[in-house]
Tab-separated table of C-alpha atoms in Angstrom:
chain	number	residue	atom	x	y	z
A	1	MET	CA	0.000	0.000	0.000
A	2	ASN	CA	1.250	3.453	-0.943
A	3	LEU	CA	0.225	5.699	1.941
A	4	SER	CA	1.182	9.321	2.532
A	5	PHE	CA	0.852	11.038	5.915
A	6	ILE	CA	-0.017	14.677	6.470
A	7	VAL	CA	-0.078	16.595	9.762
A	8	ASP	CA	-0.296	20.293	10.564
A	9	SER	CA	2.314	22.329	12.407
A	10	ALA	CA	0.322	22.173	15.666
A	11	SER	CA	1.729	18.633	15.918
A	12	ASP	CA	5.061	20.308	16.788
A	13	LEU	CA	6.761	17.552	14.805
A	14	LYS	CA	10.517	18.009	14.434
A	15	ILE	CA	12.133	15.426	12.195
A	16	ASP	CA	14.151	15.503	8.998
A	17	LEU	CA	11.500	14.692	6.411
A	18	LYS	CA	14.157	13.839	3.830
A	19	LYS	CA	15.363	10.870	5.888
A	20	LEU	CA	12.004	9.140	6.154
A	21	ASP	CA	11.084	5.995	4.248
A	22	PHE	CA	7.568	7.272	3.535
A	23	SER	CA	5.940	10.525	2.470
A	24	LEU	CA	5.132	12.965	5.285
A	25	THR	CA	3.977	16.552	4.817
A	26	VAL	CA	3.555	19.238	7.478
A	27	VAL	CA	1.030	21.964	6.612
A	28	PRO	CA	1.879	25.142	8.557
A	29	LEU	CA	-0.598	27.240	10.508
A	30	ASN	CA	-0.412	31.036	10.333
A	31	VAL	CA	1.115	33.302	12.977
A	32	GLN	CA	0.726	37.065	13.072
A	33	PHE	CA	2.481	39.698	15.184
A	34	GLY	CA	0.813	42.992	14.357
A	35	GLU	CA	1.216	43.405	10.599
A	36	ASP	CA	3.887	40.715	10.338
A	37	HIS	CA	2.642	37.390	9.004
A	38	TYR	CA	4.517	34.089	9.323
A	39	LEU	CA	4.066	30.402	8.562
A	40	ASP	CA	4.526	28.372	11.734
A	41	GLY	CA	7.875	26.601	11.641
A	42	VAL	CA	8.673	27.821	8.111
A	43	ASN	CA	9.804	31.445	8.298
A	44	ILE	CA	9.780	31.887	12.060
A	45	THR	CA	11.711	29.594	14.395
A	46	GLU	CA	10.583	28.619	17.872
A	47	ASP	CA	13.313	30.736	19.444
A	48	GLU	CA	12.307	33.751	17.355
A	49	PHE	CA	8.670	33.217	18.212
A	50	TYR	CA	9.171	33.007	21.986
A	51	LYS	CA	11.573	35.959	22.016
A	52	ARG	CA	9.151	38.182	20.157
A	53	MET	CA	6.145	37.031	22.164
A	54	SER	CA	7.923	37.960	25.402
A	55	ILE	CA	8.339	41.591	24.348
A	56	GLU	CA	5.060	42.206	22.507
A	57	PRO	CA	2.263	43.931	24.476
A	58	GLU	CA	-0.340	41.770	22.752
A	59	LEU	CA	-0.473	38.078	22.029
A	60	PRO	CA	0.211	36.907	18.475
A	61	LYS	CA	-2.744	35.721	16.451
A	62	THR	CA	-2.773	32.205	15.052
A	63	SER	CA	-5.085	30.847	12.374
A	64	GLN	CA	-5.645	27.645	10.451
A	65	PRO	CA	-4.072	27.002	7.056
A	66	SER	CA	-6.203	27.899	4.051
A	67	PRO	CA	-8.252	25.198	2.311
A	68	GLN	CA	-6.021	25.843	-0.727
A	69	SER	CA	-2.964	24.805	1.287
A	70	PHE	CA	-4.577	21.485	2.147
A	71	TYR	CA	-5.898	20.996	-1.375
A	72	GLU	CA	-2.382	21.382	-2.766
A	73	ALA	CA	-0.922	18.992	-0.179
A	74	PHE	CA	-3.614	16.380	-0.863
A	75	GLN	CA	-3.392	16.764	-4.634
A	76	LYS	CA	0.380	16.299	-4.636
A	77	GLU	CA	0.127	12.953	-2.853
A	78	VAL	CA	-2.911	11.707	-4.761
A	79	ASP	CA	-1.090	12.456	-8.020
A	80	LYS	CA	1.575	9.985	-6.889
A	81	GLY	CA	-1.108	7.313	-6.689
A	82	HIS	CA	-1.062	7.336	-2.894
A	83	ASP	CA	-3.809	7.143	-0.322
A	84	VAL	CA	-3.568	10.017	2.155
A	85	LEU	CA	-4.098	10.109	5.913
A	86	TYR	CA	-4.241	13.548	7.518
A	87	ILE	CA	-4.110	13.655	11.332
A	88	GLY	CA	-5.072	17.122	12.522
A	89	ILE	CA	-5.199	19.239	15.661
A	90	SER	CA	-8.464	18.855	17.572
A	91	SER	CA	-11.405	20.663	16.004
A	92	ASN	CA	-12.221	21.901	19.524
A	93	LEU	CA	-8.939	23.832	19.526
A	94	SER	CA	-8.716	25.070	15.942
A	95	GLY	CA	-10.582	25.313	12.642
A	96	THR	CA	-7.742	23.465	10.916
A	97	VAL	CA	-9.614	20.170	10.410
A	98	GLN	CA	-12.533	22.124	8.934
A	99	SER	CA	-10.140	23.845	6.543
A	100	ALA	CA	-8.710	20.454	5.568
A	101	THR	CA	-12.217	19.143	4.936
A	102	ILE	CA	-12.909	22.031	2.566
A	103	GLY	CA	-9.546	21.421	0.885
A	104	LYS	CA	-10.476	17.780	0.357
A	105	SER	CA	-13.803	18.795	-1.228
A	106	MET	CA	-11.835	20.740	-3.858
A	107	LEU	CA	-10.505	17.432	-5.251
A	108	ASN	CA	-12.548	15.536	-7.810
A	109	GLU	CA	-14.807	12.759	-6.464
A	110	ASP	CA	-12.437	9.878	-7.218
A	111	GLU	CA	-9.542	11.729	-5.593
A	112	GLN	CA	-11.596	12.512	-2.492
A	113	GLU	CA	-11.997	8.763	-1.928
A	114	LYS	CA	-8.247	8.514	-1.447
A	115	VAL	CA	-8.062	11.114	1.367
A	116	THR	CA	-8.934	10.327	4.989
A	117	ILE	CA	-9.127	13.083	7.613
A	118	LEU	CA	-8.749	12.179	11.283
A	119	ASP	CA	-9.563	14.699	14.012
A	120	SER	CA	-6.995	13.782	16.665
A	121	GLY	CA	-8.893	15.358	19.563
A	122	ILE	CA	-5.535	16.647	20.815
A	123	ALA	CA	-2.444	18.567	19.639
A	124	SER	CA	1.363	18.525	19.819
A	125	GLY	CA	2.742	15.276	21.300
A	126	GLY	CA	-0.694	13.677	21.194
A	127	VAL	CA	-0.776	13.962	17.408
A	128	GLN	CA	2.712	12.463	17.278
A	129	ILE	CA	1.527	9.433	19.252
A	130	LEU	CA	-1.181	8.787	16.672
A	131	LEU	CA	1.167	9.416	13.753
A	132	ASN	CA	3.815	7.037	15.096
A	133	GLU	CA	1.199	4.346	15.657
A	134	ALA	CA	-0.126	4.845	12.119
A	135	ILE	CA	3.356	4.612	10.628
A	136	GLU	CA	4.099	1.415	12.523
A	137	MET	CA	0.875	-0.196	11.329
A	138	ALA	CA	1.549	0.902	7.749
A	139	ARG	CA	4.979	-0.730	7.913
A	140	GLU	CA	3.257	-3.919	9.074
A	141	GLY	CA	1.131	-3.810	5.940
A	142	LYS	CA	-2.193	-3.014	7.607
A	143	ALA	CA	-4.953	-1.521	5.449
A	144	LEU	CA	-5.820	2.143	5.857
A	145	SER	CA	-9.277	1.270	7.188
A	146	GLU	CA	-7.719	-0.853	9.941
A	147	ILE	CA	-5.185	1.864	10.741
A	148	VAL	CA	-7.910	4.483	11.135
A	149	SER	CA	-10.056	2.141	13.250
A	150	ASN	CA	-7.149	1.546	15.641
A	151	LEU	CA	-6.315	5.250	15.793
A	152	GLU	CA	-9.905	6.053	16.760
A	153	LYS	CA	-9.521	3.706	19.738
A	154	THR	CA	-6.155	5.157	20.711
A	155	LYS	CA	-7.251	8.784	20.509
A	156	SER	CA	-10.157	8.165	22.883
A	157	GLY	CA	-7.639	7.443	25.640
A	158	ILE	CA	-5.237	10.339	25.034
A	159	LYS	CA	-4.985	13.037	27.717
A	160	ALA	CA	-2.470	15.832	28.117
A	161	TYR	CA	-1.496	17.530	31.380
A	162	VAL	CA	0.422	20.818	31.408
A	163	LEU	CA	1.752	22.920	34.284
A	164	LEU	CA	1.911	26.594	33.322
A	165	GLU	CA	4.716	28.787	34.595
A	166	THR	CA	2.889	32.063	34.167
A	167	LEU	CA	-0.580	33.510	33.715
A	168	GLU	CA	0.798	36.357	31.602
A	169	ASN	CA	-0.647	35.066	28.348
A	170	LEU	CA	-4.036	34.453	29.919
A	171	LYS	CA	-3.940	38.074	31.074
A	172	LYS	CA	-2.893	39.338	27.625
A	173	GLY	CA	-5.584	37.244	26.019
A	174	GLY	CA	-8.265	38.657	28.293
A	175	ARG	CA	-8.993	35.306	29.966
A	176	ILE	CA	-8.219	36.842	33.374
A	177	SER	CA	-8.052	40.468	34.517
A	178	ALA	CA	-4.818	42.402	35.048
A	179	VAL	CA	-5.591	42.439	38.783
A	180	GLN	CA	-6.058	38.659	38.889
A	181	GLY	CA	-2.818	38.224	36.971
A	182	ALA	CA	-0.929	40.493	39.336
A	183	ILE	CA	-2.257	38.700	42.425
A	184	ALA	CA	-1.421	35.303	40.956
A	185	GLY	CA	2.069	36.564	40.156
A	186	MET	CA	2.630	37.798	43.701
A	187	LEU	CA	1.387	34.510	45.145
A	188	ASN	CA	3.476	32.509	42.631
A	189	ILE	CA	0.401	30.593	41.463
A	190	LYS	CA	1.051	27.870	38.867
A	191	PRO	CA	-2.095	26.457	37.236
A	192	MET	CA	-2.270	22.931	35.845
A	193	ILE	CA	-4.527	22.221	32.908
A	194	SER	CA	-5.770	19.069	31.211
A	195	ILE	CA	-6.623	18.684	27.533
A	196	ILE	CA	-9.080	15.883	26.823
A	197	ASP	CA	-10.827	15.641	23.444
A	198	GLY	CA	-9.748	19.192	22.748
A	199	VAL	CA	-11.385	20.567	25.893
A	200	VAL	CA	-9.064	22.551	28.165
A	201	GLU	CA	-9.821	22.600	31.889
A	202	THR	CA	-7.964	23.867	34.953
A	203	ILE	CA	-7.455	20.914	37.296
A	204	GLY	CA	-5.305	22.536	39.971
A	205	LYS	CA	-3.479	25.634	41.175
A	206	PHE	CA	-0.202	25.393	43.050
A	207	ARG	CA	1.927	27.773	45.073
A	208	GLY	CA	5.185	27.363	43.191
A	209	SER	CA	6.492	25.047	40.491
A	210	LYS	CA	7.762	22.368	42.897
A	211	LYS	CA	4.288	21.608	44.209
A	212	GLY	CA	2.921	21.546	40.683
A	213	LEU	CA	5.695	19.247	39.489
A	214	ALA	CA	5.098	16.942	42.442
A	215	LYS	CA	1.512	16.546	41.258
A	216	MET	CA	2.756	15.968	37.708
A	217	LYS	CA	5.012	13.242	39.073
A	218	GLU	CA	1.964	11.534	40.573
A	219	PHE	CA	0.185	11.562	37.221
A	220	ILE	CA	3.238	10.224	35.374
A	221	SER	CA	4.003	7.563	37.988
A	222	ASP	CA	0.418	6.299	37.977
A	223	TRP	CA	0.458	6.201	34.175
A	224	LYS	CA	3.786	4.387	34.084
A	225	GLU	CA	2.573	1.752	36.522
A	226	GLU	CA	-0.164	0.817	34.086
A	227	ASN	CA	1.985	1.286	30.957
A	228	PRO	CA	5.564	0.246	31.838
A	229	GLU	CA	6.584	-0.465	28.233
A	230	LYS	CA	5.308	2.740	26.646
A	231	THR	CA	7.326	5.735	25.475
A	232	LEU	CA	6.997	8.830	27.671
A	233	TYR	CA	5.996	11.927	25.688
A	234	LEU	CA	7.014	15.119	27.500
A	235	ILE	CA	5.642	18.392	26.121
A	236	HIS	CA	7.021	21.798	27.052
A	237	SER	CA	7.938	25.357	26.128
A	238	PHE	CA	11.401	25.481	27.690
A	239	PRO	CA	14.325	26.697	25.563
A	240	SER	CA	16.031	23.287	25.652
A	241	THR	CA	15.541	19.619	26.457
A	242	GLU	CA	18.253	19.850	29.135
A	243	GLU	CA	16.173	22.360	31.078
A	244	VAL	CA	13.198	20.011	30.974
A	245	LYS	CA	15.347	17.201	32.355
A	246	LYS	CA	16.499	19.416	35.208
A	247	GLU	CA	12.901	20.119	36.177
A	248	PHE	CA	12.318	16.403	36.709
A	249	ASP	CA	15.716	15.480	38.159
A	250	GLU	CA	14.614	15.944	41.756
A	251	LEU	CA	11.448	13.924	41.224
A	252	PHE	CA	12.491	10.774	39.398
A	253	SER	CA	14.934	9.445	36.870
A	254	LEU	CA	13.702	9.714	33.316
A	255	SER	CA	16.128	6.913	32.455
A	256	SER	CA	13.639	4.486	34.024
A	257	PHE	CA	11.425	4.868	30.951
A	258	PRO	CA	12.070	2.732	27.839
A	259	LYS	CA	12.158	5.907	25.739
A	260	VAL	CA	11.443	9.598	26.265
A	261	ILE	CA	10.364	11.955	23.478
A	262	TYR	CA	10.630	15.678	24.153
A	263	THR	CA	8.374	18.021	22.198
A	264	ARG	CA	8.683	21.786	22.413
A	265	PHE	CA	5.517	23.715	21.686
A	266	GLY	CA	5.650	25.696	18.481
A	267	SER	CA	3.838	28.945	17.758
A	268	THR	CA	0.292	27.574	17.817
A	269	ILE	CA	0.336	25.982	21.271
A	270	GLY	CA	3.080	28.251	22.624
A	271	THR	CA	0.804	31.272	22.193
A	272	TYR	CA	-1.392	29.924	24.970
A	273	SER	CA	1.103	28.035	27.126
A	274	SER	CA	3.658	30.879	27.274
A	275	GLU	CA	7.240	29.972	28.205
A	276	LYS	CA	8.395	27.318	30.681
A	277	ALA	CA	5.234	25.246	30.564
A	278	ILE	CA	5.781	21.532	31.116
A	279	GLY	CA	3.635	18.431	30.876
A	280	PHE	CA	3.108	14.978	29.421
A	281	VAL	CA	0.689	13.017	27.276
A	282	ALA	CA	-1.010	9.943	28.696
A	283	TYR	CA	-2.250	7.327	26.219
């Protein structure tokens, strides 16, 4: 089976596409600072994004790719004679899947039959979990219908937990008042959020990062006990992987996991998480 994979840049995927043994395309979302427009991960790097966001008085604006962008990505793969599987950021978080659906409708009827769109219900590392599972099944020779059926089961159990370092972006975005933000800053409040089926909820508030990380350790330890052979997906907005490791050093050894994948939030998720957010994806 000739199968091509497509994700959007909210997957925060960072691999050398040229070294893969299959076709994988990343469709970028849009990022805007004032009058300056960028394509996420194409003409603005993560470092550039976080640096600029830290000094701007207003949050950047992010938006889904155009239907034309998806149409062109789909058409390119269909022209190769490939079936296409697109795994997108949750429709509860972005209009990207809707844009992809419109892009698919721009193909002729026979070509549309070759394109499958999967709403991941998640973003960032959660999309990567589904993509990696899909790739493994494709390598085993499984049919696309079976791959999608298994992914639907997997995605229903995916949950992300993130400890935020600051409420600054929530204040800039108008989610909380300037007074609330100032009080939270003085009290060193660190909120923890969960993302389940694209729904974001606050599940705790902690006085200081250490208490928040201790709770994160509980979540990870409980998950590991039930899934000792699984890869640990850590998601974050720290400048480097080494800084993420340091955050966990006092809690437990990451070397106890079979494999750890570190994913730094790009522009789309980073707009809301701000810097120095840290979490993991349970699946």
